[in-house]
Coordinates of C-alpha atoms in Angstrom, one line a residue:
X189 CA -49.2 159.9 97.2
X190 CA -50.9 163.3 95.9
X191 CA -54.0 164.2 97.1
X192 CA -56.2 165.9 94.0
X193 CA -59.2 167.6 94.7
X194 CA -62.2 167.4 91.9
X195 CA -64.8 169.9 92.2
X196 CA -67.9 168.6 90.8
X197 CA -69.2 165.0 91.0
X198 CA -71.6 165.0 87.8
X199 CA -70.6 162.8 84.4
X200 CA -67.2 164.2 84.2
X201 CA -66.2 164.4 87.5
X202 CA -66.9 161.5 88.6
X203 CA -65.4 159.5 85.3
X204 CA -62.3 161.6 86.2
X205 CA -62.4 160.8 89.9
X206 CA -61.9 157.0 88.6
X207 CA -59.6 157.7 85.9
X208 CA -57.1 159.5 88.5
X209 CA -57.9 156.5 91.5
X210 CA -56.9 153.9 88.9
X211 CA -53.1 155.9 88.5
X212 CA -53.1 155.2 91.9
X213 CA -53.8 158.9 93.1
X214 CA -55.9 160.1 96.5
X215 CA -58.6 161.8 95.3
X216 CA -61.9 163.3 97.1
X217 CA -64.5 164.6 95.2
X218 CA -66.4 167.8 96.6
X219 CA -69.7 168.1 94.9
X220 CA -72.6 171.0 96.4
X221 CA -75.9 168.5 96.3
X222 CA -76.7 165.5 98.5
X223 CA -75.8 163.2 95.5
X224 CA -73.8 162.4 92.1
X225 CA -75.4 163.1 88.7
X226 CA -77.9 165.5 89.7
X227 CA -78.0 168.6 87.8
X228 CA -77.1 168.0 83.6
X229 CA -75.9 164.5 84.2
X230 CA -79.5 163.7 85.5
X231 CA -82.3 163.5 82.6
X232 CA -80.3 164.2 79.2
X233 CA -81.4 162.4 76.1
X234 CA -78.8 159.1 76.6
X235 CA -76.9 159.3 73.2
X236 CA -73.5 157.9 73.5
X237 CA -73.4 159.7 70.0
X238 CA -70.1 160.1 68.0
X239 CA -72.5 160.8 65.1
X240 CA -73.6 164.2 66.8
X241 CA -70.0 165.8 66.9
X242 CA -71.0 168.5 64.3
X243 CA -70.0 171.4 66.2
X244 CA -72.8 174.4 66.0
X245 CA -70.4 177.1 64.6
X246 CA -71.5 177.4 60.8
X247 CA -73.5 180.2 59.4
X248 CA -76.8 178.6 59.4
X249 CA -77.0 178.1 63.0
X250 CA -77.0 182.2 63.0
X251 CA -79.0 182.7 60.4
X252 CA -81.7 179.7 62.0
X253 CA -81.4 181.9 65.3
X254 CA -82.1 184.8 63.6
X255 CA -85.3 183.4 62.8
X256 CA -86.5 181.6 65.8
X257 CA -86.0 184.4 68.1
X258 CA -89.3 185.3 68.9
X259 CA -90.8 182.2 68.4
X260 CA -90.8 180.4 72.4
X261 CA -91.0 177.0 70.9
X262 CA -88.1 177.2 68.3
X263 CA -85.6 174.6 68.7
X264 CA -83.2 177.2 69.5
X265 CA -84.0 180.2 71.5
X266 CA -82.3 183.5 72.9
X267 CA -83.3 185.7 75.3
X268 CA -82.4 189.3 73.4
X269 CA -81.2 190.9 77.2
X270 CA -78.1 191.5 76.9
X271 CA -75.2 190.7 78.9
X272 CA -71.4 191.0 78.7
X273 CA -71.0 187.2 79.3
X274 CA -73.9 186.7 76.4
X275 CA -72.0 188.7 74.2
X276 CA -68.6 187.8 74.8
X277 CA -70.0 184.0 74.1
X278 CA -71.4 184.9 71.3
X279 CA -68.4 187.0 69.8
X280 CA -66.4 183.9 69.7
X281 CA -68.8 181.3 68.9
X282 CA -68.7 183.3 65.6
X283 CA -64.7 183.8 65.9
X284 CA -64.9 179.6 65.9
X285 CA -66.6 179.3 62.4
X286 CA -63.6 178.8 59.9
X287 CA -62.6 176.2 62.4
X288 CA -66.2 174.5 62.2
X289 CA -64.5 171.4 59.9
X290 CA -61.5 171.0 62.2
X291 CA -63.5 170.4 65.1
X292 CA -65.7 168.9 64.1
X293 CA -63.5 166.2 63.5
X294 CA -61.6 166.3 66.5
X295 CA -64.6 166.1 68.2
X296 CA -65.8 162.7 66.4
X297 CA -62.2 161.0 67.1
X298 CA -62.8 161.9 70.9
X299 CA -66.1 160.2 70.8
X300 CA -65.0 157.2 69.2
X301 CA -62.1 157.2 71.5
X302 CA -64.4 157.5 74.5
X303 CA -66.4 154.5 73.4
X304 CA -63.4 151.8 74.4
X305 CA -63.2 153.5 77.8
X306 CA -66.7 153.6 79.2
X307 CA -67.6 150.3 77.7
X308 CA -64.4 148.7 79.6
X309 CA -65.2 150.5 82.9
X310 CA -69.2 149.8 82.4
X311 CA -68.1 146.0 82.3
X312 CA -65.2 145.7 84.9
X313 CA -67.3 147.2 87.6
X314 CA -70.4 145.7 86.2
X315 CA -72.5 149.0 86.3
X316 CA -75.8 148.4 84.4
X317 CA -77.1 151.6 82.7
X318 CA -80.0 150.8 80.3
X319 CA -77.0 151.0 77.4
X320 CA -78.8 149.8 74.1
X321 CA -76.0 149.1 71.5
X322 CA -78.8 149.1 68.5
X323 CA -77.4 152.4 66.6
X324 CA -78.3 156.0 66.3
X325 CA -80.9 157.0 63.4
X326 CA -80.5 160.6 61.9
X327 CA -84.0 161.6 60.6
X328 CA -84.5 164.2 57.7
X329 CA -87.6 165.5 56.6
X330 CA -86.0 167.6 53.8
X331 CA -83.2 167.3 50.9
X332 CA -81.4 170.2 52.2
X333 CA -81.4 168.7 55.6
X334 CA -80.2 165.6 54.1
X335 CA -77.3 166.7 51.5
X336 CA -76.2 168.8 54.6
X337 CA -76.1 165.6 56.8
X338 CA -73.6 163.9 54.2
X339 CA -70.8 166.8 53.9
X340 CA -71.2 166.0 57.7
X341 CA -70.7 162.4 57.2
X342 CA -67.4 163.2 55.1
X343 CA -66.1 165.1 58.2
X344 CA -67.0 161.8 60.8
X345 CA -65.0 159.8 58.3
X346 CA -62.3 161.7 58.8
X347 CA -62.6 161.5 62.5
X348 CA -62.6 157.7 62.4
X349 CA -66.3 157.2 62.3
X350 CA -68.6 155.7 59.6
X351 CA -72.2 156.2 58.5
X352 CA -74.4 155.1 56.0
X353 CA -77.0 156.8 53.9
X354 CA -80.6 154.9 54.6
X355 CA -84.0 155.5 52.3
X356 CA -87.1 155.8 54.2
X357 CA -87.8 152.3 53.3
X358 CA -84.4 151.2 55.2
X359 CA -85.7 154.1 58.3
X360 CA -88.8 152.1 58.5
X361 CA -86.8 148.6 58.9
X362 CA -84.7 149.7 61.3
X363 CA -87.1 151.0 63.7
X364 CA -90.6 150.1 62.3
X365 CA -92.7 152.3 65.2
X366 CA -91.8 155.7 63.2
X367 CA -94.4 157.4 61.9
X368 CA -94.5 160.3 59.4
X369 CA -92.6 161.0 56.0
X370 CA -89.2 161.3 55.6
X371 CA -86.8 162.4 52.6
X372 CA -83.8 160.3 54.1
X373 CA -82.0 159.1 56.7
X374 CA -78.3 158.3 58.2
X375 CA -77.7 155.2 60.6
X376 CA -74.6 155.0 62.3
X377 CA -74.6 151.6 64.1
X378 CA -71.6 151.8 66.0
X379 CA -73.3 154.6 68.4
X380 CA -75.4 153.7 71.1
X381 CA -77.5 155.5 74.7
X382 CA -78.0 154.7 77.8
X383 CA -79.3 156.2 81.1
X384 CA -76.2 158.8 82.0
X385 CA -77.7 159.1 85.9
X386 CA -77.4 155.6 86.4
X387 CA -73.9 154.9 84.9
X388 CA -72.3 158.3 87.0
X389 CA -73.8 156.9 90.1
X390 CA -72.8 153.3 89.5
X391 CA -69.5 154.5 88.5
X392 CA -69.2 156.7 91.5
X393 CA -69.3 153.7 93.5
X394 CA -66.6 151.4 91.9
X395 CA -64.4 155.0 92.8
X396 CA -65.6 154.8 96.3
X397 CA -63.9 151.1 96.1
X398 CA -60.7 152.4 94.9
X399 CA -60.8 154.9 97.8
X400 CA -62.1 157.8 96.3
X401 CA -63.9 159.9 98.8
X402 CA -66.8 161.7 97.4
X403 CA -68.7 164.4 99.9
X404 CA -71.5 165.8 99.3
X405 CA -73.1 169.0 100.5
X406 CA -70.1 171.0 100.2
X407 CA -70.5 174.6 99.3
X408 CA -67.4 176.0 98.1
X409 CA -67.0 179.6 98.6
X410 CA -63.8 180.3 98.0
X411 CA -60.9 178.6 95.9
X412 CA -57.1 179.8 95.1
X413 CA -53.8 178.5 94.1
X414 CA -49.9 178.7 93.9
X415 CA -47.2 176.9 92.4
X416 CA -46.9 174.0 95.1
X417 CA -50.8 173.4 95.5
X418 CA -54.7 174.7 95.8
X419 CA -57.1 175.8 98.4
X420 CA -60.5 175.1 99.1
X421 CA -62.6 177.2 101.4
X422 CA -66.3 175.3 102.5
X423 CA -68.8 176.7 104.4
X424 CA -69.4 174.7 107.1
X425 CA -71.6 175.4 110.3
X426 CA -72.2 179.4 110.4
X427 CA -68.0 179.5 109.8
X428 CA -65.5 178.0 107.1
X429 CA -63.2 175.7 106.9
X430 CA -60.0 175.9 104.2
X431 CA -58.3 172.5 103.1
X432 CA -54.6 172.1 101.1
X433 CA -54.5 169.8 98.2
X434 CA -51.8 168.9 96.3
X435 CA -53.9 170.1 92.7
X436 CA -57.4 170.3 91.7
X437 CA -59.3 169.5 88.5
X438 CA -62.6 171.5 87.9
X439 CA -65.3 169.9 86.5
X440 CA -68.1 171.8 88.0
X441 CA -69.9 172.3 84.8
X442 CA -71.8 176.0 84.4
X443 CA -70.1 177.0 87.2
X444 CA -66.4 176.4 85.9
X445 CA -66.8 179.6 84.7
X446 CA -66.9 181.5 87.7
X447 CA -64.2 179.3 89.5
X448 CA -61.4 179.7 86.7
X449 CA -61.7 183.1 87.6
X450 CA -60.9 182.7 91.3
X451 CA -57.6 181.1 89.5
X452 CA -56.7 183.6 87.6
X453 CA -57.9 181.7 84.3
X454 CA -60.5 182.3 81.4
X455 CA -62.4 179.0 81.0
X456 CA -65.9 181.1 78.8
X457 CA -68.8 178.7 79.2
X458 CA -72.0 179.7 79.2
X459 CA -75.3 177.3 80.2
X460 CA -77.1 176.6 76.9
X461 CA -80.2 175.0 78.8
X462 CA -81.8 172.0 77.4
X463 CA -84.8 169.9 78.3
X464 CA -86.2 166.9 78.5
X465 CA -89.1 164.6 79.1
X466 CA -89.3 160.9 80.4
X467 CA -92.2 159.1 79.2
X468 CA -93.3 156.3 81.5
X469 CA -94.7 153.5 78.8
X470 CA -96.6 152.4 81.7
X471 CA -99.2 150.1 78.9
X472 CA -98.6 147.3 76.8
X473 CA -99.3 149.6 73.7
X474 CA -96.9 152.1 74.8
X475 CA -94.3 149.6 75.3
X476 CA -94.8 148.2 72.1
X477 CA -95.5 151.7 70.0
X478 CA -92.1 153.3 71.6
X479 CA -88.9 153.2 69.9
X480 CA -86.1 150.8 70.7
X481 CA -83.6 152.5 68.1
X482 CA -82.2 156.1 69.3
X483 CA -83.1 158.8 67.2
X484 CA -82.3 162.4 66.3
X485 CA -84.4 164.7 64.4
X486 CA -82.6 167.1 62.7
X487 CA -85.5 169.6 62.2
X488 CA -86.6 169.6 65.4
X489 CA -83.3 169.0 67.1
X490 CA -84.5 166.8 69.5
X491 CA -83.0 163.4 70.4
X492 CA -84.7 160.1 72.1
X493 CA -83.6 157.1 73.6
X494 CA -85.5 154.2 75.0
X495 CA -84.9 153.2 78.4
X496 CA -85.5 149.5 79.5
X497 CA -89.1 148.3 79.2
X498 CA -90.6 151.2 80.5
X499 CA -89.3 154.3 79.9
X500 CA -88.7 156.3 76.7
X501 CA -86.2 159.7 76.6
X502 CA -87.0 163.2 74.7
X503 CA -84.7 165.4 75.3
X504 CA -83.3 168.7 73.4
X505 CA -83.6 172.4 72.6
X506 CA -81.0 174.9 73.2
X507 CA -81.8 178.3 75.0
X508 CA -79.9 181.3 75.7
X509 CA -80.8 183.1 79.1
X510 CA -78.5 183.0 81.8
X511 CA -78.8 180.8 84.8
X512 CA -82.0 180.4 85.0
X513 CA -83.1 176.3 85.3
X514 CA -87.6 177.3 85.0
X515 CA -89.0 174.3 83.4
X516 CA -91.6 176.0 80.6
X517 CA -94.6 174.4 79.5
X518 CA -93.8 176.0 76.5
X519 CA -90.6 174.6 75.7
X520 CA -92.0 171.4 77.0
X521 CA -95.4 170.8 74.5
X522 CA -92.7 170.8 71.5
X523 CA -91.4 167.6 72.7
X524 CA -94.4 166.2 73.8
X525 CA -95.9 166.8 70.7
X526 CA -93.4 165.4 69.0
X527 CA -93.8 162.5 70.4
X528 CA -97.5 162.3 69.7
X529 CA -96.5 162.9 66.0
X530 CA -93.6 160.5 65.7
X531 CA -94.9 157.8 68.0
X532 CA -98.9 157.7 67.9
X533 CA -99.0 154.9 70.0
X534 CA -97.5 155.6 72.9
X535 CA -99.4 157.4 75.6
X536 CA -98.0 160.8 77.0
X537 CA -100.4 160.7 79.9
X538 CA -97.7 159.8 82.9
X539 CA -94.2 162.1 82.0
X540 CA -91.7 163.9 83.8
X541 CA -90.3 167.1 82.6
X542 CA -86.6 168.2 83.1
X543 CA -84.4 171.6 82.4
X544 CA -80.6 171.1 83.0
X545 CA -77.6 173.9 82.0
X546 CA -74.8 173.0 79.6
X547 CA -71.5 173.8 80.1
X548 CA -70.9 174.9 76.5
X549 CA -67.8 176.4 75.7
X550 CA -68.3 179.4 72.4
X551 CA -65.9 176.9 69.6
X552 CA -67.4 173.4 71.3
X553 CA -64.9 172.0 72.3
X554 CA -64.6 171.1 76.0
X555 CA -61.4 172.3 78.3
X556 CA -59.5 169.8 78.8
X557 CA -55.8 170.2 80.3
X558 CA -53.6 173.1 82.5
X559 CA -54.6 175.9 84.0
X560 CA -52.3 178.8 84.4
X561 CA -51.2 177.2 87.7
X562 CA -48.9 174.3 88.1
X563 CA -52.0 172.8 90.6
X564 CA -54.9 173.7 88.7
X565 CA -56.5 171.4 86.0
X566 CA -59.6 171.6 83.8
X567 CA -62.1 169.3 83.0
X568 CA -65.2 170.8 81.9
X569 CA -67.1 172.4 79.1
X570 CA -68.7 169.5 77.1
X571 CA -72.0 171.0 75.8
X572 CA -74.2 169.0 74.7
X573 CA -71.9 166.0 74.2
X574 CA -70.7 165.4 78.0
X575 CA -72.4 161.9 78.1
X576 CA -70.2 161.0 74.8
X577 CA -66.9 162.6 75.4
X578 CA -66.8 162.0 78.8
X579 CA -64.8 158.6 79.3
X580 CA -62.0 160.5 76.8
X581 CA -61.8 163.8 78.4
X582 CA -61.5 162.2 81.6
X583 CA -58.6 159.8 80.4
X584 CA -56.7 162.6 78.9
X585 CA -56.9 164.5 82.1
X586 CA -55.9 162.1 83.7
X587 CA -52.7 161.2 82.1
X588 CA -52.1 164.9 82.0
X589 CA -51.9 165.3 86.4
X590 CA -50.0 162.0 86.0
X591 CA -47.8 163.9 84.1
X592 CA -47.7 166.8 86.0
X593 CA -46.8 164.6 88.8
X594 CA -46.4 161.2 88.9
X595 CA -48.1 158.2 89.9
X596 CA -47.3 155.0 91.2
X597 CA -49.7 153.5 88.7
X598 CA -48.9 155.7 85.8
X599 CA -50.8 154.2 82.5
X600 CA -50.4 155.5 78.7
X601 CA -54.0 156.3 77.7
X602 CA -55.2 155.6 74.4
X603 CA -56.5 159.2 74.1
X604 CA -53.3 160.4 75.2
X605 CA -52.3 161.6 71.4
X606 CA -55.5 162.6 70.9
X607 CA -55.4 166.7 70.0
X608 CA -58.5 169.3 70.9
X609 CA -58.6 171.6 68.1

């Protein structure tokens, strides 16, 4: 039986941990914290959102950029130090844009494709995760904001997923606690959310039954490869300690970058940080005044998602400075206030604020498949849409090791013919 090594035991390693244990591989997952699911894969916003597969790379993301720079609570922000990684990011994030249709198609058929897996796996191992199934609600305070949003909705078609056009009168039906004016909507009610945390760690134990060994606290300080198999140095009391596996699949998110290197391959993400805030409805007005339909607001950017009885999701932004994971009050009053704004009712008195890195690859779309190395696999650079592609990527990943190597449990996925762009 092959023995694969994942690095990484957030959304998409641990969904690939399972996909592998159910083709009947060893697997141990080595992951640096003291538990699954805690760095981006802890507080996003909870869209399981096919509708959001518009990649960024179009003009008027630069031009919008352009014009937020110095504000500090734009929707998107960039820290104007440069940096060779910065630049080199940003250099093909503009290379990406005639591609901008064809991926984001691609990306929309991965998403819907996703859907069938973590819905199947969610109910065999009976892993409760807050998942509401009630549709995602694209808001639009302007036409332009709204005619852009249907050449969008002509490219999800094409990727196998439909949406409908919705007046504000149909907005207000759908979820009546909205407040404000609107020019439009668009309602896709095939998407859904749900609390990412709780599905990884629920998930990470069904893997455990299938003899997945996941250890945490391992700090990886070295990694390297050849043609019959990979090794992983750990620290480990004062010394090291180097183990053989037969391959590994990285899925360490920001830091995928830094490995790939150590293996002789280019895998370019950089960490787009994003934040959120979790509003406790902790009153019977709150609870009554919060959403139960997810939203996103395209002028804003900002996403929400409602959370059982009690808690309600805010999460978004996109900034551009390094590594650094400072929760700012000033990227944080934005989403409070939009709250405030959107939802008068509930109180924001009792929230917790959250910062996590994105693995975001410059056209994306996430790496998913070979390294240059017979034993090395990739698994990793989702951006913003690692709760939603998840279940796909690690499927395809999957089936690609099984491949690569057999199994004594080999299955054909159904995202198997599915191709990144």
């Amino acid at each position: 039986m092959k023995h694969i090594a994942i690095i990484g035991a957030g959304i998409t390693g641990v969904t690939t941990a399972y996909a592998l244990a159910r083709r009947g591989f060893r697997v141990t997952v080595l992951e640096r914290h003291r538990y699954a699911a805690m760095e981006t894969s802890y507080a996003n916003g909870g869209q399981l959102s096919a509708s959001n597969a518009e990649v960024w790379n179009h003009t008027s993301t630069i031009l919008k950029g352009l014009k937020w720079m110095l504000k500090n609570d734009a929707p998107l922000l960039v820290n104007p130090k440069p940096s060779w990684h910065k630049l080199s990011w940003f250099g093909e994030f503009i290379a990406a844009i005639p591609r901008y249709e064809a991926n984001t198609i691609a990306t929309a058929r991965l998403a819907v494709a996703a859907r069938e897996h973590l819905f199947s796996w969610a109910e065999q191992e009976g892993i409760e995760f807050d998942l509401k199934r009630q549709g995602i609600l694209h808001i639009y305070r302007d036409r332009a904001g709204f005619e852009h949003a249907g050449a969008v909705s002509r490219l999800l078609a094409q990727g196998g997923l439909p949406r409908r056009a919705v007046t504000p009168d149909e907005m207000r039906a759908i979820e009546p606690t909205l407040a404000g004016q609107y020019y439009g909507g668009y309602y896709t009610e095939s998407d859904s959310s749900g609390d990412i945390h709780k599905f990884t760690t629920g998930l990470a134990q069904a893997a455990e039954k299938l003899g997945v060994q996941l250890r945490y606290e391992q700090q990886i300080s070295a990694v390297q490869a050849d043609a019959t198999g990979a090794d992983i140095t750990l620290a480990q009391d004062g010394g090291s300690v180097t183990e053989r596996y037969d391959a590994v699949v990285v899925c360490a998110g920001v830091t995928s970058r830094a490995l790939a290197a150590m293996f002789g391959d280019r895998v370019n993400v950089y960490p787009v940080k994003g934040y959120s805030i979790t509003v406790h409805l902790n009153d019977e007005a709150s609870r009554a005044g919060a959403p139960n339909v997810s939203l996103l607001d395209d002028a804003t950017k900002l996403v929400a998602s409602r959370f059982g009885a009690d808690r309600f999701r805010v999460a978004g932004t996109a900034e551009f400075n390094g590594y650094n994971r400072d929760i700012r009050a000033d990227r944080i009053a934005p989403l409070v206030a939009w709250v405030q704004q959107c939802f008068p009712s509930v109180s924001t008195r009792n929230i917790t604020p959250w910062a996590g890195l994105r693995p975001m690859m410059p056209d994306l779309m996430p790496r998913v498949g070979r390294g240059k190395l017979p034993s090395v696999f990739y698994n990793t650079g989702h951006g913003h849409l690692g709760w939603t592609l998840s279940a796909a990527t690690a499927d395809m990943i999957a089936a690609t090791v099984a491949t690569a190597f057999g199994s004594p449990n080999v299955t054909i996925a159904a995202t198997q013919d599915l191709k990144l762009a």
